[in-house]
Structures are given as structure tokens and as C-alpha cells.
Amino acid sequence: MSGLESMGLILGLYPVILDITKTYKSTRANGLSAHRRSIMILETLYTQTCTGLLESVLSPEEARSLLRAAASGSKDQSESLWRDPFLQKKLDSRLGPEKLSLALELLDEMRSSLNQVKSELTDMCRGSDGFGRVKATIKMTLANMPGSAIRDQIKHLKELNSDLRDLLNDKTFMIPYQQRKSHDTGASVHPCPAKTVEQATELFETISHNYACECRTGHTIGAGCFCPHYSLPAHVAADRPANASCNLFLACTMTTSTLPSAVQLGPILTSNTTKLDKITRDICSTIQNISVLGNHQVILDIPKSSKKYRMEATRLETTAAGKPCMLRLPDLIRYTGISPKIRSEMAWRLSLTMAHLCQTPWVSDSWSAIDAFVFNQFTATPMIFFIRDIYSAKARSSAIVNTSTPNQRPIDLFDDEPVLTKLGLVLIELALGRFLDEIRDDYSGFSAIDDKDLANICIARKLLDTGVVRNHATAAYEKAVSVCIKRQYIDSEGVPRSLLTSHESFILLFNDAVVSPLSEVCSRYEG
């Protein structure tokens, strides 16, 4: 089936959903309030899916225009809106034949379920007096009971909606029109597809349980997100599989400023072990042997698990220019020789890494800029990753050290989203090239605040409200910072929304509200 036919099917469903919502609203006062949230969410999710698909090939204005026309017209009229050869070609190219076939199967099943729900609601609306009203009341009561047909249909629609969004949730679907324009012109900064929190969490658990050494001190490890194909032009990247994943970087030594030498272990991916004969259950000894064996590969055998992971261990020295390959983020913030372009890209990469890792053990509520490192080797542009101290199993079991969760810092006591707040503070410091502790001295009235974290939040809000961030960076940069600190953003329909890390769609929402504006800032330097 062509892109023309598939889009006709998608837009043909759109007015059906709006009809269901309209029908529901007329019956809500008569006993169907139990289904209110489910039906409204159904409409919102499907609308977002249609909007996202359209905006992958059209401007936001054109996409909204088509949706409005589809909502007000019949199915035949909706299909006629797509009789554009250019649009058809674009949609076929974006979806591909295999994905298109699966999408059509889901959409066809959604149409059937939607019509059944609409029929049920319409039937319950009949009969406004006498026996008809009693009959309608009985039907509504049954509809609110567990196992009712309408409940099952709504549940099924949720599953179909979720499958459809997962199917279309990749780099060809999620890149908005404005960012795709810079992508097509060779811009090197683009949003990365959302990674599963489970993957990063599993990697952390894998590493933390594979130190079988006698060391009493912690082993400093770090994780970052490496997406190599996103530094390529669009026509090249589209031909490569979306296999970017979280890479782990393990360091054998850490100092207070730079890392003149370290060990990189990654990527850690499930692998066939037949080609590699070295097997280890202790990461510590593997790292120590690097100095003797040089670069090599080993297999990490996971105790009590059938999984094995391939590790490529490489000694990291310095960059080609003789500079350290790793640098703490605070050193980067205060360094005066960094251009606004590099600062904006570091801000983008920091937010991107945070999106993937803030819901995992790699980033705790007590994180700070000193926990973040800039890694500048093996990649065309620097990466940012977060470090944690991992103790061996023997050290943990013998209580040699306190390996419990870090003590709460004051900010955690009055802030329900300390991770996002701290990200906003660091983004301001990156833009201004100064620490908030120093900036506070430029303003009167903040010296009376004893708590350092609270004072930094107050000065950050002051810098936002007075336009200082906007003047040093851009309005888009200011928008991203404001979302982090205030956790409020305006969606595409102009509705205020809250941003919470506990939300099931946090990564997608964070990408739209924070990562995308920072990517837009970076793209301006590509011209």
C-alpha cells in the first residue's frame, strides 16, 4: 500500500476519535465519568502520533492545517488531502515498506475498535425519559463494571496506541521539521533516539557485581551516551542501523582535575564468545593487566546469569593535540578559551546524557557538576558521562566502607526534582562561564540566604527573569534552562505541562522541552 493510502487511513481515523470524545462528553454527566481519563488520553496520544508523523515531513503549520481539515471533514475528504506526489514520496521514504505494513495493520485494528467504542457510547445516549432512560442507566452501570465490553475495548485501544507509537518512535519519526532542515544541510548535532532505562540500569548492575577484588577503596566508573551516526549527514545516517547505545567508560585512576591516563571498557553488548578466549569475572584485575597486556578484548562472565558481555579495553593517553582526553565539567565551565558554540554543544550533550541516565543508578539525586566528565577521544565531538564509585563485593559484605546512598544535600529536602534543578543550574554556569557561587556576589540580597543550594536556585531564577541567560545564550537556551528549574513547559497546543522524571514518557517529554531547544541553538552555529 502506498504512502497515499496509508495516510488516508491515518487521517480517516482522526475524526472518528474526535467523534468518540464528543459523544462521550454528552454522556459524561449520566454515569460514564469512570472512562473520562482513558478516553481523553486516547485522543491526546493519537493526536500526538498524527502530529509527530506529519511534522516528520511537513512544517508544524502545514501539519496542523491538515489535522484541522481532517477533523472537520469526512474520511474521503481526509484522503484527498494527501494526493500530493511529493508528500507521498516523503512518507514512503520515512516509514519504509516493512514499517508501513505493520503500521497499517495496527491502524486497521484501531479503526475497528474505535468504531465499536463509538457505537457503545452512542447506544448509551439513547433514551432520555421513561423506560429508555432506565435502560440507558443500566447500560452505563454495566459499562463501569470490571470486564465490561467498553472497558476491554478502551484497554485494547491503549495497547494498540502504545504499539503504534513504539513502532514510529525512531530517528526518522521523532526529528521535528525545523531540526530536520539543519540535519539535511549537514548539521552535526541532532537529538538521539530514546534509550531504555532498563538497559542502562542493567549495565550498572552488571558492572557493580563484577569486582571480585580485595580493594578497600572504590572503583570509579562512568557512563555516557555515544551515538556515532548522529554526527553524519542525514542521507548517510539513514542507511545505518539505529544501534547507538550507552557506552561504559571505566577508569583505573582519577585525579581532582584531569585524567592523563585511563582505561576504556566498551561498548558492553551481548556478544558471541566463540571468537574470544579470555574470560574474566573481575573487572579490577582486567584493568590492572592493561599495563602489561596492552590493548585487548575479554569476555565478562556474569555470575548467576547466562549473559556474557564483550569488553574492549583500550589505554587512553592524550588527544592528538597533546591535551588530556578527559576533563571534569567544572574545569570546562571556568575555562575562558571555549567558544559559545562549544558551550552550547556541551549543554546539549549534557542534557542528552541526562535524559538517558537520570532514571538509572548512574545519576543520583545528589549529583553535581563534579560528577560529570568530558571525554574527547574516538569521537568527532566531545562526549559527557557521569561517574560513580563502585566497591567490590567483599568490601560491601564486610562493611569496610559505607556504600549506602549518599547523604541528602539540602536541595533534596525542599526540591521534588533535584536532578532537573541541578541540571538547570549547571546549564546556566556553562552559558555564563562562571559558577553561581561567584555570580551571587554581583547581586545584593542573596548574602542573607545561608543555604548554598537555595541561594543558587534563587539567583538562577533571577538570571532567568532578568534576561541574563537569554542575553548570554539565546531565547531557546533560556527556555531549556527554565524548564529544568521550574519544571513547567508549554506544549505544542499552548497548554502548560509539568515535567517529572517519574513520568512514563519522561524521555520523550524531556527531549521536546529541553534537548530540542538546545539542539536548535547548536544548529545555528552550523551555518
XYZ file of C-alpha atoms in Angstrom:
527
model
C 0.000 0.000 0.000
C 1.325 3.431 -0.884
C 2.000 6.378 1.386
C -1.139 7.985 -0.066
C -3.342 5.110 1.061
C -1.674 4.772 4.447
C -2.053 8.450 5.259
C -5.656 8.346 4.130
C -6.211 5.586 6.651
C -4.471 7.509 9.435
C -6.357 10.736 8.792
C -9.565 8.795 8.311
C -9.286 7.615 11.919
C -8.674 11.086 13.294
C -12.265 12.405 13.011
C -13.556 9.092 14.420
C -11.570 9.690 17.601
C -12.870 13.238 17.866
C -16.417 11.949 17.386
C -15.905 9.472 20.231
C -14.687 12.245 22.513
C -17.629 14.435 21.538
C -20.116 11.613 22.127
C -18.523 10.812 25.460
C -18.757 14.424 26.649
C -22.519 14.347 26.040
C -22.871 11.281 28.289
C -20.321 12.137 30.952
C -22.895 13.614 33.311
C -25.026 10.465 33.006
C -22.681 7.927 34.573
C -19.623 7.407 32.374
C -17.188 9.528 34.360
C -15.115 6.421 35.088
C -13.952 6.412 31.469
C -13.170 10.128 31.218
C -9.417 9.938 31.681
C -8.976 6.910 29.425
C -10.892 8.466 26.548
C -9.198 11.852 26.837
C -5.758 10.222 26.974
C -6.679 8.143 23.942
C -7.495 11.255 21.954
C -4.373 13.102 23.126
C -1.975 10.261 22.341
C -3.418 9.628 18.920
C -3.359 13.339 18.113
C 0.302 13.491 19.155
C 1.069 10.476 16.982
C -0.567 12.058 13.935
C 1.139 15.375 14.618
C 4.545 13.768 15.045
C 4.203 11.761 11.850
C 3.130 14.791 9.845
C 5.850 17.003 11.296
C 8.462 14.485 10.171
C 7.812 15.610 6.589
C 5.978 18.942 6.910
C 6.339 22.182 8.800
C 4.319 22.436 12.047
C 1.935 24.922 10.388
C 1.241 22.593 7.453
C 0.766 19.646 9.801
C -1.758 21.497 11.964
C -3.621 22.648 8.866
C -4.013 19.077 7.611
C -5.173 17.846 11.006
C -7.764 20.608 11.296
C -9.069 19.772 7.835
C -9.187 16.071 8.703
C -11.038 16.737 11.950
C -13.717 18.774 10.208
C -14.190 16.597 7.133
C -15.155 13.076 6.142
C -12.809 10.155 5.566
C -12.906 10.711 1.790
C -12.071 14.378 2.244
C -9.208 13.447 4.560
C -7.731 11.105 1.974
C -7.932 13.768 -0.714
C -5.645 15.984 1.362
C -2.807 13.557 0.751
C -2.943 13.457 -3.060
C 0.420 15.131 -3.326
C 3.195 13.092 -5.038
C 5.909 14.872 -3.061
C 4.225 14.135 0.267
C 3.578 10.530 -0.730
C 7.231 10.040 -1.640
C 8.378 11.582 1.630
C 6.093 9.353 3.711
C 7.143 6.208 1.884
C 10.762 7.169 2.423
C 10.281 7.931 6.118
C 8.348 4.782 7.028
C 9.799 2.162 4.694
C 7.843 -0.851 3.386
C 8.196 -3.091 6.463
C 7.261 -0.427 8.992
C 4.468 0.824 6.753
C 2.903 -2.647 6.621
C 2.958 -3.006 10.419
C 1.576 0.499 10.905
C -1.327 -0.228 8.558
C -2.135 -3.440 10.417
C -2.275 -1.544 13.716
C -4.308 1.292 12.245
C -6.854 -1.069 10.700
C -7.350 -2.795 14.050
C -7.647 0.591 15.760
C -10.365 1.637 13.318
C -12.410 -1.460 14.183
C -12.045 -0.947 17.942
C -12.756 2.771 17.714
C -15.983 2.170 15.836
C -17.103 -0.351 18.457
C -16.432 2.105 21.293
C -18.290 4.831 19.417
C -21.239 2.501 18.835
C -21.371 1.590 22.539
C -21.332 5.236 23.615
C -23.952 6.250 21.075
C -26.230 3.428 22.184
C -25.969 4.534 25.812
C -27.003 8.046 24.829
C -30.387 6.909 23.558
C -33.491 7.195 25.678
C -33.913 10.414 27.609
C -37.107 9.525 29.511
C -39.169 6.629 30.784
C -38.027 3.100 30.031
C -35.365 4.346 27.607
C -33.643 6.311 30.342
C -33.749 3.338 32.744
C -32.309 1.109 30.040
C -29.529 3.600 29.312
C -28.721 3.890 33.030
C -28.408 0.115 33.319
C -26.061 0.043 30.317
C -23.902 2.770 31.817
C -23.723 0.929 35.126
C -22.629 -2.242 33.355
C -20.084 -0.257 31.337
C -18.430 0.927 34.547
C -18.050 -2.601 35.902
C -14.774 -4.556 35.558
C -14.718 -6.753 32.477
C -17.287 -4.718 30.568
C -17.036 -4.643 26.778
C -16.284 -0.929 26.626
C -13.563 -1.251 29.273
C -11.947 -4.059 27.301
C -12.137 -2.044 24.079
C -10.542 1.011 25.701
C -7.798 -1.165 27.174
C -7.196 -2.726 23.764
C -7.048 0.713 22.158
C -4.430 1.799 24.692
C -2.291 -1.189 23.772
C -2.670 -0.504 20.051
C -1.874 3.163 20.574
C 1.246 2.237 22.524
C 2.359 -0.237 19.846
C 1.833 2.369 17.134
C 3.872 4.993 18.980
C 6.668 2.499 19.669
C 6.713 1.497 16.012
C 7.039 5.070 14.815
C 9.383 6.177 17.603
C 12.768 6.279 15.847
C 15.125 8.793 14.318
C 13.065 9.209 11.134
C 9.879 9.881 13.063
C 10.973 11.924 16.062
C 13.163 14.555 14.344
C 10.966 17.676 14.049
C 10.785 19.623 10.808
C 12.947 22.573 11.885
C 15.722 20.314 13.190
C 15.498 18.135 10.087
C 16.157 21.194 7.931
C 19.512 21.722 9.629
C 20.107 17.951 9.506
C 19.639 17.953 5.742
C 22.161 20.741 5.360
C 24.840 18.776 7.155
C 24.418 19.952 10.751
C 26.244 17.640 13.147
C 24.025 17.972 16.213
C 20.728 16.096 16.391
C 18.551 14.538 19.084
C 19.289 10.923 19.901
C 16.550 8.251 19.976
C 15.294 7.437 23.442
C 17.099 4.531 25.115
C 15.503 2.204 27.568
C 16.189 2.895 31.211
C 16.373 -0.866 31.715
C 19.468 -1.130 29.517
C 21.490 1.445 31.445
C 20.331 0.029 34.782
C 21.302 -3.488 33.746
C 24.752 -2.298 32.710
C 25.249 -0.613 36.071
C 24.215 -3.747 37.960
C 26.445 -5.858 35.722
C 29.498 -3.756 36.478
C 28.819 -3.250 40.186
C 28.630 -7.014 40.802
C 31.812 -7.889 38.924
C 34.528 -6.549 41.174
C 35.889 -9.658 42.900
C 38.995 -7.899 44.186
C 40.283 -7.208 47.707
C 40.337 -3.431 47.205
C 39.040 -1.365 50.090
C 38.723 1.786 48.034
C 36.023 2.448 45.492
C 36.474 1.935 41.765
C 35.454 4.985 39.776
C 33.421 4.167 36.695
C 31.399 6.292 34.331
C 28.703 6.000 31.691
C 27.829 8.186 28.753
C 25.735 8.037 25.598
C 27.549 7.554 22.328
C 25.559 7.943 19.095
C 28.112 7.898 16.264
C 25.700 8.030 13.338
C 24.225 11.301 14.585
C 27.370 13.145 13.563
C 26.808 12.107 9.945
C 24.741 13.853 7.253
C 21.114 12.737 7.065
C 21.459 10.772 3.834
C 24.312 8.728 5.322
C 22.786 8.248 8.760
C 19.515 6.963 7.317
C 21.327 3.993 5.752
C 22.871 2.878 9.031
C 21.128 0.810 11.708
C 19.978 2.635 14.819
C 22.380 0.689 17.033
C 23.620 3.512 19.231
C 23.750 2.520 22.857
C 25.075 3.561 26.232
C 28.831 3.049 26.261
C 30.634 2.488 29.523
C 33.984 4.039 30.285
C 35.854 2.602 33.250
C 38.843 4.474 34.634
C 41.618 2.908 36.692
C 42.716 6.255 38.150
C 41.040 9.569 38.804
C 42.570 12.840 39.936
C 40.985 16.078 41.055
C 41.336 17.761 37.689
C 42.344 15.826 34.595
C 42.879 12.220 33.607
C 46.211 11.835 31.814
C 45.675 8.100 31.545
C 42.630 5.878 31.882
C 41.104 2.670 30.626
C 38.065 2.479 28.405
C 35.891 -0.632 28.522
C 33.113 -0.569 25.986
C 30.842 -0.896 24.284
C 29.447 -3.603 26.519
C 26.957 -5.501 24.410
C 25.682 -9.078 24.355
C 28.100 -10.927 22.121
C 29.079 -14.331 20.752
C 32.008 -15.520 22.861
C 33.409 -18.148 20.490
C 35.957 -15.805 18.922
C 37.415 -14.623 22.234
C 39.149 -16.971 24.626
C 39.866 -14.684 27.581
C 37.178 -14.817 30.236
C 37.113 -12.822 33.455
C 34.820 -12.338 36.412
C 36.820 -9.491 37.902
C 36.920 -6.094 36.202
C 39.568 -4.784 38.602
C 42.208 -7.350 37.596
C 41.358 -6.805 33.945
C 42.083 -3.106 34.267
C 45.320 -3.720 36.172
C 46.543 -6.067 33.438
C 46.132 -3.415 30.773
C 49.556 -2.006 31.630
C 51.105 -5.420 30.902
C 48.968 -6.793 28.080
C 48.184 -3.579 26.238
C 45.004 -3.238 24.188
C 42.939 -6.429 24.174
C 39.454 -7.880 24.346
C 37.997 -10.016 27.117
C 34.675 -11.628 27.942
C 32.919 -10.558 31.126
C 31.193 -13.604 32.598
C 28.196 -12.664 34.741
C 27.793 -14.899 37.834
C 24.346 -16.488 38.197
C 23.412 -15.347 34.705
C 23.512 -16.788 31.204
C 24.609 -13.445 29.799
C 28.121 -12.574 28.767
C 29.399 -9.182 27.686
C 32.247 -8.269 25.381
C 34.696 -5.705 26.706
C 37.197 -3.868 24.556
C 39.873 -2.457 26.832
C 41.971 0.380 25.450
C 44.519 2.610 27.128
C 43.595 6.239 26.800
C 46.505 8.625 26.690
C 46.029 12.139 25.325
C 44.401 13.691 22.278
C 46.289 14.309 19.050
C 46.968 17.850 20.241
C 48.583 16.517 23.418
C 45.697 17.517 25.684
C 44.130 15.217 28.302
C 41.329 13.136 26.828
C 39.173 13.589 29.937
C 38.252 16.797 31.707
C 35.966 17.478 34.637
C 32.945 19.580 33.767
C 33.751 22.315 36.344
C 37.137 22.816 34.648
C 35.333 23.223 31.345
C 32.874 25.726 32.825
C 35.574 28.052 34.123
C 37.841 27.741 31.073
C 37.765 31.088 29.237
C 39.032 29.795 25.900
C 35.830 27.924 24.986
C 33.632 29.460 22.299
C 29.841 29.889 22.653
C 29.457 27.161 20.029
C 31.335 24.609 22.151
C 29.500 25.689 25.299
C 26.116 25.227 23.636
C 27.128 21.811 22.321
C 28.332 20.757 25.762
C 24.989 21.898 27.188
C 23.148 19.856 24.571
C 25.241 16.758 25.192
C 24.860 17.106 28.946
C 21.067 17.278 28.652
C 21.028 14.352 26.218
C 23.080 12.177 28.556
C 20.919 13.226 31.488
C 17.775 12.224 29.579
C 19.058 8.670 29.260
C 20.658 8.225 32.676
C 18.743 10.311 35.234
C 16.283 7.458 35.868
C 19.119 4.963 36.420
C 21.682 4.370 39.201
C 24.277 6.263 37.167
C 22.844 9.614 38.309
C 21.770 10.142 41.919
C 19.722 12.971 43.376
C 22.904 14.298 44.961
C 24.822 14.610 41.673
C 26.772 17.756 40.894
C 28.903 19.086 38.048
C 31.961 17.461 39.595
C 30.412 14.048 38.819
C 30.400 14.796 35.081
C 33.374 14.396 32.755
C 34.022 15.457 29.185
C 35.520 12.662 27.101
C 37.328 13.657 23.916
C 38.662 10.563 22.178
C 37.378 8.191 19.480
C 34.646 10.686 18.563
C 34.466 13.709 16.295
C 32.891 15.763 19.073
C 33.300 15.504 22.871
C 31.020 13.325 24.985
C 29.814 13.819 28.534
C 29.446 10.986 31.005
C 28.721 10.556 34.706
C 30.972 8.815 37.224
C 30.158 6.667 40.255
C 32.274 4.877 42.857
C 31.755 1.106 42.903
C 33.047 -1.073 45.745
C 33.915 -4.743 45.454
C 31.534 -7.394 46.733
C 33.925 -8.241 49.567
C 34.181 -4.621 50.653
C 30.401 -4.300 50.713
C 29.824 -7.541 52.610
C 32.492 -6.864 55.244
C 31.254 -3.330 55.872
C 34.768 -1.979 55.318
C 33.219 1.077 53.779
C 29.858 2.753 53.869
C 28.369 2.040 50.447
C 24.901 3.327 51.214
C 23.158 6.021 49.243
C 24.928 9.388 49.535
C 23.567 11.682 52.204
C 20.932 14.108 51.054
C 22.182 17.521 50.209
C 19.993 20.436 51.351
C 18.489 20.875 47.885
C 16.903 17.417 48.116
C 14.900 18.460 51.171
C 12.881 21.218 49.514
C 13.016 20.222 45.845
C 10.973 17.313 44.481
C 13.082 17.125 41.296
C 16.663 17.871 42.413
C 18.206 16.166 39.369
C 16.474 18.519 36.928
C 17.046 21.580 39.097
C 20.779 20.904 39.292
C 20.890 20.381 35.540
C 19.346 23.816 35.050
C 21.916 25.375 37.378
C 24.807 23.743 35.514
C 23.393 24.859 32.153
C 23.419 28.457 33.407
C 27.030 28.091 34.544
C 28.002 26.657 31.165
C 26.388 29.561 29.330
C 27.879 32.275 31.535
C 31.263 30.639 32.123
C 31.007 31.296 35.855
C 29.800 29.424 38.902
C 26.620 30.583 40.605
C 28.563 30.915 43.866
C 30.582 33.657 42.175
C 27.631 35.268 40.417
C 25.785 35.677 43.735
C 28.380 38.218 44.803
C 27.262 40.500 41.947
C 23.765 40.833 43.399
C 22.655 42.238 46.705
C 20.100 40.489 48.878
C 21.373 36.928 48.455
C 24.090 37.007 51.096
C 21.440 36.627 53.802
C 20.494 33.158 52.498
C 22.578 30.696 54.498
C 21.823 27.608 52.438
C 24.084 27.494 49.389
C 21.766 25.411 47.204
C 18.720 27.531 47.957
C 20.719 30.685 47.246
C 21.854 29.261 43.895
C 18.275 28.466 42.919
C 17.199 31.993 43.826
C 19.984 33.602 41.801
C 19.240 31.256 38.882
C 15.616 32.402 38.819
C 16.841 35.988 38.996
C 19.087 35.432 35.963
C 16.165 33.927 34.058
C 13.662 36.633 34.977
C 16.039 39.494 34.124
C 17.040 38.054 30.735
C 20.702 37.480 31.614
C 20.661 33.880 30.355
C 18.920 34.914 27.147
C 21.454 37.684 26.507
C 24.442 35.383 27.022
C 22.962 32.476 25.081
C 19.635 32.568 23.195
C 15.910 32.501 23.890
C 15.871 28.765 23.097
C 18.664 28.136 25.599
C 16.791 30.168 28.207
C 13.675 28.104 27.521
C 15.524 24.834 28.173
C 17.017 26.145 31.416
C 13.644 27.438 32.602
C 12.021 24.031 32.063
C 14.702 22.343 34.180
C 14.421 24.774 37.078
C 10.670 25.417 37.032
C 9.587 22.009 35.616
C 6.916 23.709 33.562
C 6.748 23.875 29.778
C 4.223 24.827 27.133
C 3.258 22.038 24.736
C 2.554 22.431 21.014
C -1.067 23.360 21.756
C -0.108 26.107 24.199
C -1.091 24.128 27.305
C 1.182 24.341 30.407
C 2.563 20.934 31.392
C 4.649 19.617 34.286
C 7.905 17.772 33.660
C 8.582 14.945 36.129
C 11.275 12.265 35.932
C 8.737 9.730 37.215
C 6.516 10.186 34.154
C 6.434 7.125 31.913
C 7.117 9.273 28.839
C 9.728 11.446 30.549
C 12.467 10.904 27.948
C 10.218 11.980 25.083
C 8.858 14.977 27.005
C 12.347 15.981 28.125
C 13.559 15.701 24.539
C 10.829 18.072 23.343
C 11.139 20.562 26.205
C 14.907 20.651 26.828
C 17.038 18.673 24.363
C 15.362 20.007 21.209
C 15.721 23.725 22.114
C 19.415 23.166 22.911
C 19.835 21.299 19.631
C 18.278 24.291 17.882
C 20.891 26.552 19.494
C 23.682 24.289 18.250
C 22.290 24.193 14.709
C 22.603 27.975 14.442
C 26.378 27.643 14.589
C 26.431 25.134 11.738
C 25.657 27.733 9.081
